[in-house]
PDB file of C-alpha atoms (C1' of nucleotides) in Angstrom:
ATOM      1  CA  MET X   1     -21.565 100.657 -70.911  1.00 44.00           C
ATOM      2  CA  GLN X   2     -19.390  97.878 -71.554  1.00 41.00           C
ATOM      3  CA  ARG X   3     -18.220 100.068 -74.273  1.00 52.00           C
ATOM      4  CA  PRO X   4     -14.697 101.390 -73.447  1.00 61.00           C
ATOM      5  CA  TYR X   5     -13.974 105.079 -72.730  1.00 76.00           C
ATOM      6  CA  LYS X   6     -13.477 105.764 -76.467  1.00 86.00           C
ATOM      7  CA  ASP X   7     -16.387 108.419 -76.550  1.00 91.00           C
ATOM      8  CA  ILE X   8     -15.271 110.171 -73.243  1.00 95.00           C
ATOM      9  CA  ILE X   9     -11.536 110.139 -74.363  1.00 96.00           C
ATOM     10  CA  GLN X  10     -12.509 111.909 -77.618  1.00 96.00           C
ATOM     11  CA  ARG X  11     -14.824 114.373 -75.870  1.00 95.00           C
ATOM     12  CA  LEU X  12     -11.979 115.324 -73.495  1.00 96.00           C
ATOM     13  CA  GLN X  13      -9.380 115.711 -76.230  1.00 96.00           C
ATOM     14  CA  ALA X  14     -11.678 117.633 -78.269  1.00 96.00           C
ATOM     15  CA  VAL X  15     -11.440 120.406 -75.612  1.00 96.00           C
ATOM     16  CA  GLY X  16      -7.799 119.965 -75.145  1.00 96.00           C
ATOM     17  CA  LEU X  17      -7.774 117.949 -72.071  1.00 96.00           C
ATOM     18  CA  ARG X  18      -5.512 114.958 -71.465  1.00 97.00           C
ATOM     19  CA  PRO X  19      -7.624 111.958 -70.768  1.00 96.00           C
ATOM     20  CA  THR X  20      -6.099 110.867 -67.486  1.00 97.00           C
ATOM     21  CA  ARG X  21      -7.466 108.166 -65.310  1.00 96.00           C
ATOM     22  CA  GLN X  22      -9.029 110.706 -62.922  1.00 97.00           C
ATOM     23  CA  ARG X  23     -10.534 112.726 -65.545  1.00 97.00           C
ATOM     24  CA  LEU X  24     -12.050 109.669 -67.168  1.00 97.00           C
ATOM     25  CA  ALA X  25     -13.549 108.344 -64.117  1.00 97.00           C
ATOM     26  CA  LEU X  26     -15.232 111.815 -63.283  1.00 97.00           C
ATOM     27  CA  ALA X  27     -16.383 112.210 -66.874  1.00 97.00           C
ATOM     28  CA  LYS X  28     -17.857 108.751 -66.903  1.00 96.00           C
ATOM     29  CA  LEU X  29     -19.820 109.569 -63.626  1.00 97.00           C
ATOM     30  CA  LEU X  30     -20.900 112.849 -64.894  1.00 97.00           C
ATOM     31  CA  PHE X  31     -21.817 112.297 -68.466  1.00 96.00           C
ATOM     32  CA  GLU X  32     -23.060 108.725 -68.569  1.00 93.00           C
ATOM     33  CA  LYS X  33     -26.154 109.033 -66.401  1.00 91.00           C
ATOM     34  CA  GLY X  34     -28.288 111.767 -68.168  1.00 89.00           C
ATOM     35  CA  ASN X  35     -28.591 115.260 -66.895  1.00 93.00           C
ATOM     36  CA  ARG X  36     -27.152 115.703 -63.414  1.00 95.00           C
ATOM     37  CA  HIS X  37     -26.853 118.559 -60.859  1.00 97.00           C
ATOM     38  CA  ILE X  38     -23.941 117.682 -58.552  1.00 97.00           C
ATOM     39  CA  SER X  39     -21.574 119.180 -56.207  1.00 96.00           C
ATOM     40  CA  ALA X  40     -17.872 118.611 -55.775  1.00 97.00           C
ATOM     41  CA  GLU X  41     -18.389 116.904 -52.450  1.00 96.00           C
ATOM     42  CA  GLN X  42     -21.040 114.561 -54.052  1.00 96.00           C
ATOM     43  CA  LEU X  43     -19.008 113.634 -57.020  1.00 97.00           C
ATOM     44  CA  HIS X  44     -16.012 113.052 -54.856  1.00 97.00           C
ATOM     45  CA  ALA X  45     -18.171 110.448 -52.604  1.00 97.00           C
ATOM     46  CA  GLU X  46     -19.462 108.895 -55.755  1.00 97.00           C
ATOM     47  CA  ALA X  47     -16.095 108.209 -57.104  1.00 97.00           C
ATOM     48  CA  GLN X  48     -14.863 106.694 -53.851  1.00 95.00           C
ATOM     49  CA  SER X  49     -17.845 104.377 -53.586  1.00 95.00           C
ATOM     50  CA  GLU X  50     -17.403 103.489 -57.390  1.00 94.00           C
ATOM     51  CA  LYS X  51     -13.902 102.482 -56.681  1.00 94.00           C
ATOM     52  CA  MET X  52     -12.573 105.098 -58.727  1.00 94.00           C
ATOM     53  CA  PRO X  53     -10.668 107.131 -56.083  1.00 93.00           C
ATOM     54  CA  VAL X  54      -9.829 110.717 -57.013  1.00 96.00           C
ATOM     55  CA  SER X  55      -8.778 113.197 -54.671  1.00 97.00           C
ATOM     56  CA  LEU X  56     -11.014 116.058 -53.711  1.00 97.00           C
ATOM     57  CA  ALA X  57      -8.460 118.648 -55.050  1.00 97.00           C
ATOM     58  CA  THR X  58      -8.567 116.934 -58.411  1.00 98.00           C
ATOM     59  CA  VAL X  59     -12.447 116.849 -58.334  1.00 98.00           C
ATOM     60  CA  TYR X  60     -12.486 120.547 -57.953  1.00 98.00           C
ATOM     61  CA  ASN X  61      -9.752 121.007 -60.703  1.00 98.00           C
ATOM     62  CA  SER X  62     -11.518 118.872 -63.141  1.00 98.00           C
ATOM     63  CA  LEU X  63     -14.895 120.400 -62.536  1.00 98.00           C
ATOM     64  CA  HIS X  64     -13.469 123.964 -63.149  1.00 97.00           C
ATOM     65  CA  GLN X  65     -11.652 122.530 -66.414  1.00 98.00           C
ATOM     66  CA  PHE X  66     -14.746 120.945 -67.502  1.00 98.00           C
ATOM     67  CA  THR X  67     -16.739 124.083 -66.884  1.00 97.00           C
ATOM     68  CA  ALA X  68     -14.084 126.312 -68.679  1.00 96.00           C
ATOM     69  CA  ALA X  69     -14.179 123.912 -71.611  1.00 96.00           C
ATOM     70  CA  GLY X  70     -17.943 124.243 -71.923  1.00 96.00           C
ATOM     71  CA  LEU X  71     -18.699 120.477 -70.867  1.00 97.00           C
ATOM     72  CA  LEU X  72     -20.294 121.653 -67.533  1.00 97.00           C
ATOM     73  CA  ARG X  73     -22.234 124.617 -66.369  1.00 96.00           C
ATOM     74  CA  GLU X  74     -21.922 125.894 -62.812  1.00 96.00           C
ATOM     75  CA  VAL X  75     -25.099 126.936 -61.031  1.00 96.00           C
ATOM     76  CA  VAL X  76     -25.071 128.929 -57.945  1.00 94.00           C
ATOM     77  CA  VAL X  77     -28.173 128.957 -55.668  1.00 91.00           C
ATOM     78  CA  ASP X  78     -26.970 128.677 -52.319  1.00 86.00           C
ATOM     79  CA  ALA X  79     -24.320 130.830 -50.658  1.00 83.00           C
ATOM     80  CA  GLY X  80     -21.499 128.545 -50.080  1.00 81.00           C
ATOM     81  CA  ARG X  81     -22.107 125.618 -52.492  1.00 85.00           C
ATOM     82  CA  SER X  82     -21.826 125.187 -56.131  1.00 93.00           C
ATOM     83  CA  TYR X  83     -23.599 122.780 -58.302  1.00 96.00           C
ATOM     84  CA  PHE X  84     -22.296 121.572 -61.638  1.00 97.00           C
ATOM     85  CA  ASP X  85     -24.807 120.835 -64.298  1.00 98.00           C
ATOM     86  CA  THR X  86     -24.206 118.510 -67.270  1.00 97.00           C
ATOM     87  CA  ASN X  87     -26.931 120.073 -69.280  1.00 97.00           C
ATOM     88  CA  VAL X  88     -24.962 123.086 -71.053  1.00 96.00           C
ATOM     89  CA  GLU X  89     -27.798 124.020 -73.249  1.00 95.00           C
ATOM     90  CA  PRO X  90     -29.649 127.317 -72.379  1.00 94.00           C
ATOM     91  CA  HIS X  91     -32.281 126.417 -69.774  1.00 96.00           C
ATOM     92  CA  HIS X  92     -33.521 127.337 -66.348  1.00 96.00           C
ATOM     93  CA  HIS X  93     -33.950 125.709 -62.835  1.00 96.00           C
ATOM     94  CA  PHE X  94     -36.438 124.853 -60.112  1.00 96.00           C
ATOM     95  CA  TYR X  95     -34.596 125.133 -56.846  1.00 95.00           C
ATOM     96  CA  PHE X  96     -36.139 123.004 -53.828  1.00 93.00           C
ATOM     97  CA  GLU X  97     -35.235 125.132 -51.011  1.00 90.00           C
ATOM     98  CA  GLU X  98     -35.482 122.495 -48.272  1.00 87.00           C
ATOM     99  CA  SER X  99     -33.552 119.703 -50.090  1.00 88.00           C
ATOM    100  CA  GLY X 100     -31.279 121.693 -52.064  1.00 89.00           C
ATOM    101  CA  HIS X 101     -32.319 119.831 -55.134  1.00 92.00           C
ATOM    102  CA  LEU X 102     -32.264 121.279 -58.641  1.00 95.00           C
ATOM    103  CA  GLU X 103     -34.641 120.428 -61.699  1.00 95.00           C
ATOM    104  CA  ASP X 104     -34.234 121.665 -65.135  1.00 95.00           C
ATOM    105  CA  ILE X 105     -36.771 123.850 -66.987  1.00 95.00           C
ATOM    106  CA  ASP X 106     -36.648 123.615 -70.588  1.00 93.00           C
ATOM    107  CA  ARG X 107     -35.805 126.945 -72.267  1.00 90.00           C
ATOM    108  CA  ASP X 108     -39.269 126.940 -74.113  1.00 89.00           C
ATOM    109  CA  GLN X 109     -41.122 126.276 -70.915  1.00 92.00           C
ATOM    110  CA  LEU X 110     -40.216 129.644 -69.780  1.00 93.00           C
ATOM    111  CA  ARG X 111     -39.445 132.632 -72.089  1.00 88.00           C
ATOM    112  CA  LEU X 112     -38.398 136.087 -71.201  1.00 90.00           C
ATOM    113  CA  GLU X 113     -40.218 139.006 -72.490  1.00 85.00           C
ATOM    114  CA  ALA X 114     -38.499 142.244 -73.275  1.00 80.00           C
ATOM    115  CA  VAL X 115     -34.942 141.510 -71.926  1.00 88.00           C
ATOM    116  CA  PRO X 116     -33.319 144.917 -71.063  1.00 93.00           C
ATOM    117  CA  ASP X 117     -30.339 145.923 -73.060  1.00 91.00           C
ATOM    118  CA  ALA X 118     -27.066 145.161 -71.366  1.00 92.00           C
ATOM    119  CA  PRO X 119     -25.423 148.211 -69.679  1.00 92.00           C
ATOM    120  CA  GLU X 120     -23.169 150.302 -71.982  1.00 91.00           C
ATOM    121  CA  GLY X 121     -20.119 148.357 -73.117  1.00 93.00           C
ATOM    122  CA  MET X 122     -21.372 145.190 -71.613  1.00 95.00           C
ATOM    123  CA  ALA X 123     -22.179 142.041 -73.269  1.00 94.00           C
ATOM    124  CA  VAL X 124     -24.555 139.270 -71.947  1.00 94.00           C
ATOM    125  CA  SER X 125     -22.776 136.098 -71.047  1.00 92.00           C
ATOM    126  CA  ARG X 126     -25.855 134.267 -69.551  1.00 92.00           C
ATOM    127  CA  ILE X 127     -29.101 134.686 -68.194  1.00 94.00           C
ATOM    128  CA  ASP X 128     -29.986 132.368 -65.164  1.00 94.00           C
ATOM    129  CA  VAL X 129     -33.621 132.042 -63.929  1.00 95.00           C
ATOM    130  CA  ILE X 130     -34.131 130.308 -60.680  1.00 95.00           C
ATOM    131  CA  ILE X 131     -37.752 129.490 -59.457  1.00 95.00           C
ATOM    132  CA  ARG X 132     -37.273 128.826 -55.824  1.00 94.00           C
ATOM    133  CA  VAL X 133     -39.992 126.389 -54.557  1.00 95.00           C
ATOM    134  CA  ASN X 134     -40.695 124.952 -51.033  1.00 92.00           C
ATOM    135  CA  ARG X 135     -43.434 122.567 -49.461  1.00 89.00           C
ATOM    136  CA  SER X 136     -46.505 124.822 -49.192  1.00 67.00           C
ATOM    137  CA  GLN X 137     -46.960 127.325 -46.423  1.00 55.00           C
TER     138      GLN X 137
ATOM    139  CA  MET B   1     -30.085 163.150 -41.734  1.00 45.00           C
ATOM    140  CA  GLN B   2     -29.689 165.409 -38.800  1.00 41.00           C
ATOM    141  CA  ARG B   3     -32.962 163.678 -37.890  1.00 52.00           C
ATOM    142  CA  PRO B   4     -32.485 161.187 -35.121  1.00 61.00           C
ATOM    143  CA  TYR B   5     -33.047 157.597 -35.348  1.00 76.00           C
ATOM    144  CA  LYS B   6     -36.711 157.873 -34.864  1.00 86.00           C
ATOM    145  CA  ASP B   7     -37.710 156.404 -38.150  1.00 91.00           C
ATOM    146  CA  ILE B   8     -35.301 153.614 -38.005  1.00 95.00           C
ATOM    147  CA  ILE B   9     -36.290 152.687 -34.445  1.00 96.00           C
ATOM    148  CA  GLN B  10     -39.877 152.475 -35.440  1.00 95.00           C
ATOM    149  CA  ARG B  11     -38.842 150.308 -38.433  1.00 95.00           C
ATOM    150  CA  LEU B  12     -37.091 147.920 -36.372  1.00 96.00           C
ATOM    151  CA  GLN B  13     -39.766 147.747 -33.622  1.00 96.00           C
ATOM    152  CA  ALA B  14     -42.363 147.194 -36.307  1.00 96.00           C
ATOM    153  CA  VAL B  15     -40.799 143.882 -37.101  1.00 96.00           C
ATOM    154  CA  GLY B  16     -39.981 143.024 -33.462  1.00 95.00           C
ATOM    155  CA  LEU B  17     -36.392 143.718 -33.254  1.00 96.00           C
ATOM    156  CA  ARG B  18     -34.982 145.649 -30.368  1.00 96.00           C
ATOM    157  CA  PRO B  19     -33.286 148.855 -31.621  1.00 96.00           C
ATOM    158  CA  THR B  20     -30.029 148.110 -30.097  1.00 97.00           C
ATOM    159  CA  ARG B  21     -27.165 150.494 -30.861  1.00 96.00           C
ATOM    160  CA  GLN B  22     -25.530 148.080 -33.260  1.00 97.00           C
ATOM    161  CA  ARG B  23     -28.735 147.391 -35.131  1.00 97.00           C
ATOM    162  CA  LEU B  24     -29.417 151.107 -35.490  1.00 97.00           C
ATOM    163  CA  ALA B  25     -25.895 151.659 -36.981  1.00 97.00           C
ATOM    164  CA  LEU B  26     -26.300 149.033 -39.408  1.00 97.00           C
ATOM    165  CA  ALA B  27     -29.800 149.883 -40.453  1.00 97.00           C
ATOM    166  CA  LYS B  28     -28.639 153.570 -40.828  1.00 96.00           C
ATOM    167  CA  LEU B  29     -25.904 152.324 -43.202  1.00 96.00           C
ATOM    168  CA  LEU B  30     -28.165 150.168 -44.998  1.00 97.00           C
ATOM    169  CA  PHE B  31     -31.379 152.084 -45.422  1.00 96.00           C
ATOM    170  CA  GLU B  32     -30.302 155.734 -45.684  1.00 93.00           C
ATOM    171  CA  LYS B  33     -28.349 155.522 -48.767  1.00 90.00           C
ATOM    172  CA  GLY B  34     -30.809 154.406 -51.356  1.00 89.00           C
ATOM    173  CA  ASN B  35     -30.769 150.836 -52.770  1.00 93.00           C
ATOM    174  CA  ARG B  36     -27.684 148.960 -51.877  1.00 95.00           C
ATOM    175  CA  HIS B  37     -26.216 145.551 -52.581  1.00 97.00           C
ATOM    176  CA  ILE B  38     -23.627 144.888 -49.899  1.00 97.00           C
ATOM    177  CA  SER B  39     -21.749 141.886 -48.364  1.00 96.00           C
ATOM    178  CA  ALA B  40     -21.441 141.209 -44.629  1.00 97.00           C
ATOM    179  CA  GLU B  41     -17.726 142.054 -44.956  1.00 96.00           C
ATOM    180  CA  GLN B  42     -18.379 145.328 -46.811  1.00 96.00           C
ATOM    181  CA  LEU B  43     -20.887 146.438 -44.230  1.00 97.00           C
ATOM    182  CA  HIS B  44     -18.675 145.546 -41.405  1.00 97.00           C
ATOM    183  CA  ALA B  45     -15.812 147.574 -42.994  1.00 97.00           C
ATOM    184  CA  GLU B  46     -18.134 150.382 -43.619  1.00 97.00           C
ATOM    185  CA  ALA B  47     -19.292 150.482 -40.018  1.00 97.00           C
ATOM    186  CA  GLN B  48     -15.638 150.620 -38.731  1.00 95.00           C
ATOM    187  CA  SER B  49     -14.662 153.439 -40.991  1.00 95.00           C
ATOM    188  CA  GLU B  50     -17.785 155.391 -39.836  1.00 94.00           C
ATOM    189  CA  LYS B  51     -17.034 154.991 -36.273  1.00 94.00           C
ATOM    190  CA  MET B  52     -19.760 152.585 -35.468  1.00 94.00           C
ATOM    191  CA  PRO B  53     -17.881 149.452 -34.507  1.00 93.00           C
ATOM    192  CA  VAL B  54     -19.893 146.266 -34.629  1.00 96.00           C
ATOM    193  CA  SER B  55     -18.330 142.873 -34.615  1.00 97.00           C
ATOM    194  CA  LEU B  56     -18.435 140.780 -37.635  1.00 97.00           C
ATOM    195  CA  ALA B  57     -20.608 138.155 -35.839  1.00 97.00           C
ATOM    196  CA  THR B  58     -23.228 140.846 -35.188  1.00 98.00           C
ATOM    197  CA  VAL B  59     -23.147 142.003 -38.559  1.00 98.00           C
ATOM    198  CA  TYR B  60     -24.068 138.493 -39.768  1.00 98.00           C
ATOM    199  CA  ASN B  61     -26.767 138.194 -37.222  1.00 98.00           C
ATOM    200  CA  SER B  62     -28.274 141.552 -38.033  1.00 98.00           C
ATOM    201  CA  LEU B  63     -28.182 140.770 -41.536  1.00 98.00           C
ATOM    202  CA  HIS B  64     -30.029 137.481 -41.320  1.00 97.00           C
ATOM    203  CA  GLN B  65     -32.474 139.010 -38.850  1.00 98.00           C
ATOM    204  CA  PHE B  66     -33.240 141.741 -41.256  1.00 98.00           C
ATOM    205  CA  THR B  67     -33.658 139.349 -43.995  1.00 97.00           C
ATOM    206  CA  ALA B  68     -35.942 137.230 -42.140  1.00 96.00           C
ATOM    207  CA  ALA B  69     -38.075 140.212 -41.105  1.00 96.00           C
ATOM    208  CA  GLY B  70     -38.327 141.254 -44.694  1.00 96.00           C
ATOM    209  CA  LEU B  71     -36.301 144.291 -44.534  1.00 97.00           C
ATOM    210  CA  LEU B  72     -33.555 142.783 -46.769  1.00 97.00           C
ATOM    211  CA  ARG B  73     -33.408 140.223 -49.530  1.00 96.00           C
ATOM    212  CA  GLU B  74     -30.343 137.851 -49.882  1.00 96.00           C
ATOM    213  CA  VAL B  75     -28.867 137.645 -53.450  1.00 96.00           C
ATOM    214  CA  VAL B  76     -26.609 134.669 -54.373  1.00 94.00           C
ATOM    215  CA  VAL B  77     -24.583 135.147 -57.598  1.00 91.00           C
ATOM    216  CA  ASP B  78     -21.232 133.999 -56.417  1.00 87.00           C
ATOM    217  CA  ALA B  79     -20.350 130.715 -54.843  1.00 84.00           C
ATOM    218  CA  GLY B  80     -19.030 131.542 -51.417  1.00 82.00           C
ATOM    219  CA  ARG B  81     -20.384 135.133 -50.997  1.00 86.00           C
ATOM    220  CA  SER B  82     -23.715 136.582 -50.224  1.00 93.00           C
ATOM    221  CA  TYR B  83     -25.007 139.907 -51.022  1.00 96.00           C
ATOM    222  CA  PHE B  84     -27.873 141.610 -49.231  1.00 97.00           C
ATOM    223  CA  ASP B  85     -30.152 143.788 -51.207  1.00 98.00           C
ATOM    224  CA  THR B  86     -32.113 146.688 -49.527  1.00 97.00           C
ATOM    225  CA  ASN B  87     -34.694 146.651 -52.357  1.00 97.00           C
ATOM    226  CA  VAL B  88     -37.266 144.035 -51.218  1.00 96.00           C
ATOM    227  CA  GLU B  89     -39.600 144.587 -54.035  1.00 95.00           C
ATOM    228  CA  PRO B  90     -39.845 141.985 -56.877  1.00 94.00           C
ATOM    229  CA  HIS B  91     -36.978 142.850 -59.234  1.00 96.00           C
ATOM    230  CA  HIS B  92     -34.183 141.260 -61.040  1.00 96.00           C
ATOM    231  CA  HIS B  93     -30.412 141.945 -61.512  1.00 96.00           C
ATOM    232  CA  PHE B  94     -27.534 142.544 -63.736  1.00 96.00           C
ATOM    233  CA  TYR B  95     -24.429 140.915 -62.391  1.00 95.00           C
ATOM    234  CA  PHE B  96     -21.128 142.277 -63.637  1.00 93.00           C
ATOM    235  CA  GLU B  97     -18.722 139.230 -63.592  1.00 90.00           C
ATOM    236  CA  GLU B  98     -15.606 140.950 -63.352  1.00 86.00           C
ATOM    237  CA  SER B  99     -16.289 143.361 -60.709  1.00 88.00           C
ATOM    238  CA  GLY B 100     -18.914 141.455 -58.761  1.00 89.00           C
ATOM    239  CA  HIS B 101     -21.205 144.557 -58.904  1.00 92.00           C
ATOM    240  CA  LEU B 102     -25.043 144.216 -58.821  1.00 95.00           C
ATOM    241  CA  GLU B 103     -27.572 146.429 -60.569  1.00 95.00           C
ATOM    242  CA  ASP B 104     -31.291 146.320 -60.209  1.00 95.00           C
ATOM    243  CA  ILE B 105     -33.540 145.567 -63.122  1.00 95.00           C
ATOM    244  CA  ASP B 106     -37.104 146.845 -62.398  1.00 93.00           C
ATOM    245  CA  ARG B 107     -39.742 144.076 -62.463  1.00 90.00           C
ATOM    246  CA  ASP B 108     -41.399 145.590 -65.473  1.00 89.00           C
ATOM    247  CA  GLN B 109     -38.277 146.089 -67.509  1.00 92.00           C
ATOM    248  CA  LEU B 110     -38.049 142.202 -67.704  1.00 93.00           C
ATOM    249  CA  ARG B 111     -41.220 140.101 -67.678  1.00 88.00           C
ATOM    250  CA  LEU B 112     -41.521 136.304 -67.618  1.00 90.00           C
ATOM    251  CA  GLU B 113     -43.793 134.725 -70.110  1.00 85.00           C
ATOM    252  CA  ALA B 114     -45.486 131.373 -69.456  1.00 79.00           C
ATOM    253  CA  VAL B 115     -43.858 130.509 -66.129  1.00 88.00           C
ATOM    254  CA  PRO B 116     -44.311 126.700 -65.577  1.00 93.00           C
ATOM    255  CA  ASP B 117     -46.328 125.431 -62.559  1.00 91.00           C
ATOM    256  CA  ALA B 118     -44.484 124.673 -59.699  1.00 91.00           C
ATOM    257  CA  PRO B 119     -43.971 120.992 -59.246  1.00 92.00           C
ATOM    258  CA  GLU B 120     -46.618 118.831 -57.487  1.00 91.00           C
ATOM    259  CA  GLY B 121     -47.016 120.037 -53.805  1.00 93.00           C
ATOM    260  CA  MET B 122     -44.684 122.831 -54.149  1.00 95.00           C
ATOM    261  CA  ALA B 123     -45.232 126.636 -53.928  1.00 94.00           C
ATOM    262  CA  VAL B 124     -43.069 129.147 -55.526  1.00 94.00           C
ATOM    263  CA  SER B 125     -41.360 131.333 -52.895  1.00 92.00           C
ATOM    264  CA  ARG B 126     -39.342 133.561 -55.446  1.00 92.00           C
ATOM    265  CA  ILE B 127     -38.220 133.908 -58.801  1.00 94.00           C
ATOM    266  CA  ASP B 128     -34.683 135.201 -59.361  1.00 94.00           C
ATOM    267  CA  VAL B 129     -33.492 136.420 -62.711  1.00 95.00           C
ATOM    268  CA  ILE B 130     -29.805 137.123 -63.052  1.00 95.00           C
ATOM    269  CA  ILE B 131     -28.311 138.650 -66.254  1.00 95.00           C
ATOM    270  CA  ARG B 132     -24.532 138.001 -66.126  1.00 94.00           C
ATOM    271  CA  VAL B 133     -22.579 140.558 -68.021  1.00 94.00           C
ATOM    272  CA  ASN B 134     -18.961 141.322 -68.770  1.00 92.00           C
ATOM    273  CA  ARG B 135     -16.804 143.517 -70.874  1.00 88.00           C
ATOM    274  CA  SER B 136     -17.286 142.502 -74.493  1.00 67.00           C
ATOM    275  CA  GLN B 137     -15.384 139.646 -76.073  1.00 54.00           C
TER     276      GLN B 137
ATOM    277  C1'  DG V   1      12.333 112.906 -71.423  1.00 81.71           C
ATOM    278  C1'  DT V   2       9.330 116.809 -70.546  1.00 81.71           C
ATOM    279  C1'  DG V   3       5.414 119.232 -69.317  1.00 81.71           C
ATOM    280  C1'  DA V   4       0.910 118.443 -67.711  1.00 81.71           C
ATOM    281  C1'  DT V   5      -1.495 116.437 -63.950  1.00 81.71           C
ATOM    282  C1'  DT V   6      -2.335 114.572 -59.479  1.00 81.71           C
ATOM    283  C1'  DG V   7      -2.471 114.073 -54.197  1.00 81.71           C
ATOM    284  C1'  DC V   8      -1.671 115.586 -49.945  1.00 81.71           C
ATOM    285  C1'  DA V   9      -1.596 118.559 -46.252  1.00 81.71           C
ATOM    286  C1'  DA V  10      -1.884 123.296 -45.147  1.00 81.71           C
ATOM    287  C1'  DA V  11      -3.934 127.561 -46.064  1.00 81.71           C
ATOM    288  C1'  DT V  12      -7.631 130.795 -46.969  1.00 81.71           C
ATOM    289  C1'  DC V  13     -12.254 132.672 -46.838  1.00 81.71           C
ATOM    290  C1'  DT V  14     -16.799 133.144 -45.543  1.00 81.71           C
ATOM    291  C1'  DT V  15     -19.948 132.115 -42.306  1.00 81.71           C
ATOM    292  C1'  DT V  16     -21.577 129.985 -37.867  1.00 81.71           C
ATOM    293  C1'  DT V  17     -21.457 128.696 -33.038  1.00 81.71           C
ATOM    294  C1'  DG V  18     -20.681 128.672 -27.818  1.00 81.71           C
ATOM    295  C1'  DC V  19     -20.747 131.184 -24.057  1.00 81.71           C
ATOM    296  C1'  DA V  20     -19.593 134.849 -20.656  1.00 81.71           C
ATOM    297  C1'  DC V  21     -20.829 139.788 -20.538  1.00 81.71           C
ATOM    298  C1'  DT V  22     -23.878 143.690 -21.522  1.00 81.71           C
ATOM    299  C1'  DA V  23     -27.836 146.272 -22.351  1.00 81.71           C
ATOM    300  C1'  DA V  24     -32.836 146.909 -23.358  1.00 81.71           C
ATOM    301  C1'  DA V  25     -37.462 146.783 -21.461  1.00 81.71           C
TER     302       DA V  25
ATOM    303  C1'  DT W   1     -34.769 142.066 -13.081  1.00 81.71           C
ATOM    304  C1'  DT W   2     -35.107 139.336 -16.861  1.00 81.71           C
ATOM    305  C1'  DT W   3     -34.457 138.073 -21.379  1.00 81.71           C
ATOM    306  C1'  DA W   4     -32.565 139.494 -25.833  1.00 81.71           C
ATOM    307  C1'  DG W   5     -28.457 140.904 -27.932  1.00 81.71           C
ATOM    308  C1'  DT W   6     -23.473 141.362 -28.253  1.00 81.71           C
ATOM    309  C1'  DG W   7     -18.403 140.284 -28.934  1.00 81.71           C
ATOM    310  C1'  DC W   8     -14.746 137.285 -28.917  1.00 81.71           C
ATOM    311  C1'  DA W   9     -12.430 133.662 -30.281  1.00 81.71           C
ATOM    312  C1'  DA W  10     -12.770 129.181 -31.906  1.00 81.71           C
ATOM    313  C1'  DA W  11     -15.110 125.866 -35.037  1.00 81.71           C
ATOM    314  C1'  DA W  12     -16.949 124.582 -39.242  1.00 81.71           C
ATOM    315  C1'  DG W  13     -17.594 124.266 -44.437  1.00 81.71           C
ATOM    316  C1'  DA W  14     -16.302 124.934 -49.098  1.00 81.71           C
ATOM    317  C1'  DT W  15     -12.635 125.735 -52.012  1.00 81.71           C
ATOM    318  C1'  DT W  16      -7.756 126.798 -53.219  1.00 81.71           C
ATOM    319  C1'  DT W  17      -2.868 126.464 -53.138  1.00 81.71           C
ATOM    320  C1'  DG W  18       2.056 124.892 -52.996  1.00 81.71           C
ATOM    321  C1'  DC W  19       4.806 121.535 -54.307  1.00 81.71           C
ATOM    322  C1'  DA W  20       6.888 116.964 -54.842  1.00 81.71           C
ATOM    323  C1'  DA W  21       5.612 112.682 -57.014  1.00 81.71           C
ATOM    324  C1'  DT W  22       3.405 110.526 -61.135  1.00 81.71           C
ATOM    325  C1'  DC W  23       1.707 110.054 -65.552  1.00 81.71           C
ATOM    326  C1'  DA W  24       0.592 110.954 -70.730  1.00 81.71           C
ATOM    327  C1'  DC W  25       2.456 111.823 -74.920  1.00 81.71           C
TER     328       DC W  25
END
DNA sequence: GTGATTGCAAATCTTTTGCACTAAA
DNA sequence: TTTAGTGCAAAAGATTTGCAATCAC
């Protein structure tokens, strides 16, 4: 943690993004705390409280740039709110309906059997499995 | 089609919804054209052009009431836009990323193997599988 | 220097809400 | 009648955009 931003700087440069102060701050929050599922709003709030002020617009820009670069994956579970997942390996999710919380399901804890062919002329870009759970009935 | 609204009226009454003019119009558009995946905005536009004017607020209200009553299922694939599916049987979806189009995958065309247990104290409410496809690379 | 990046505020888009009016039972 | 339902216009969220100021290289 005392280590400087060397790793992060290289990581950003590797995908062609200039390591600006804002991107470094956000990348630090995102990637140095294990796997996270975070919304733009949450990340923005976290940056403020960690004394690394970044504007909300820049948070959105960075999240999308990181996603395009393959450093993040966007997970959509809820109309009108995106989560960004720092785990970009193929895997699935539990979604806690009441709290909005997400939890990873390892790819080999849940396998798909007999996946149908993609429609004519189409290529599969990703398969998302979301298991929605709630507190009993 | 010439048949009056008898079936739809009964269907609405069966789930405790008064068969108002607006709900009848929307239910007719939704349920008499086979399986559909439609957004509120689309349904609203369709109602206007079919000379069955319904306000957008009422379209949203009705879609949510129909969903709560089990006549529709909400599908979230895209941040900031909900689709409503008239097929309420368990099944999955192809999602065409460029066009935003959805296509059903029959439940037995794609089975899940070794679904993990729900977390402690949680019950599974639904499992969604979305296969995202796009036009080659 | 020069082009990429940022921040702000305004704009956009989807969805929800408050409330007076209307219609179903 | 009586209560549920509707429409409008305004409000609320989330996200995007335009553009001048700033920063990385």
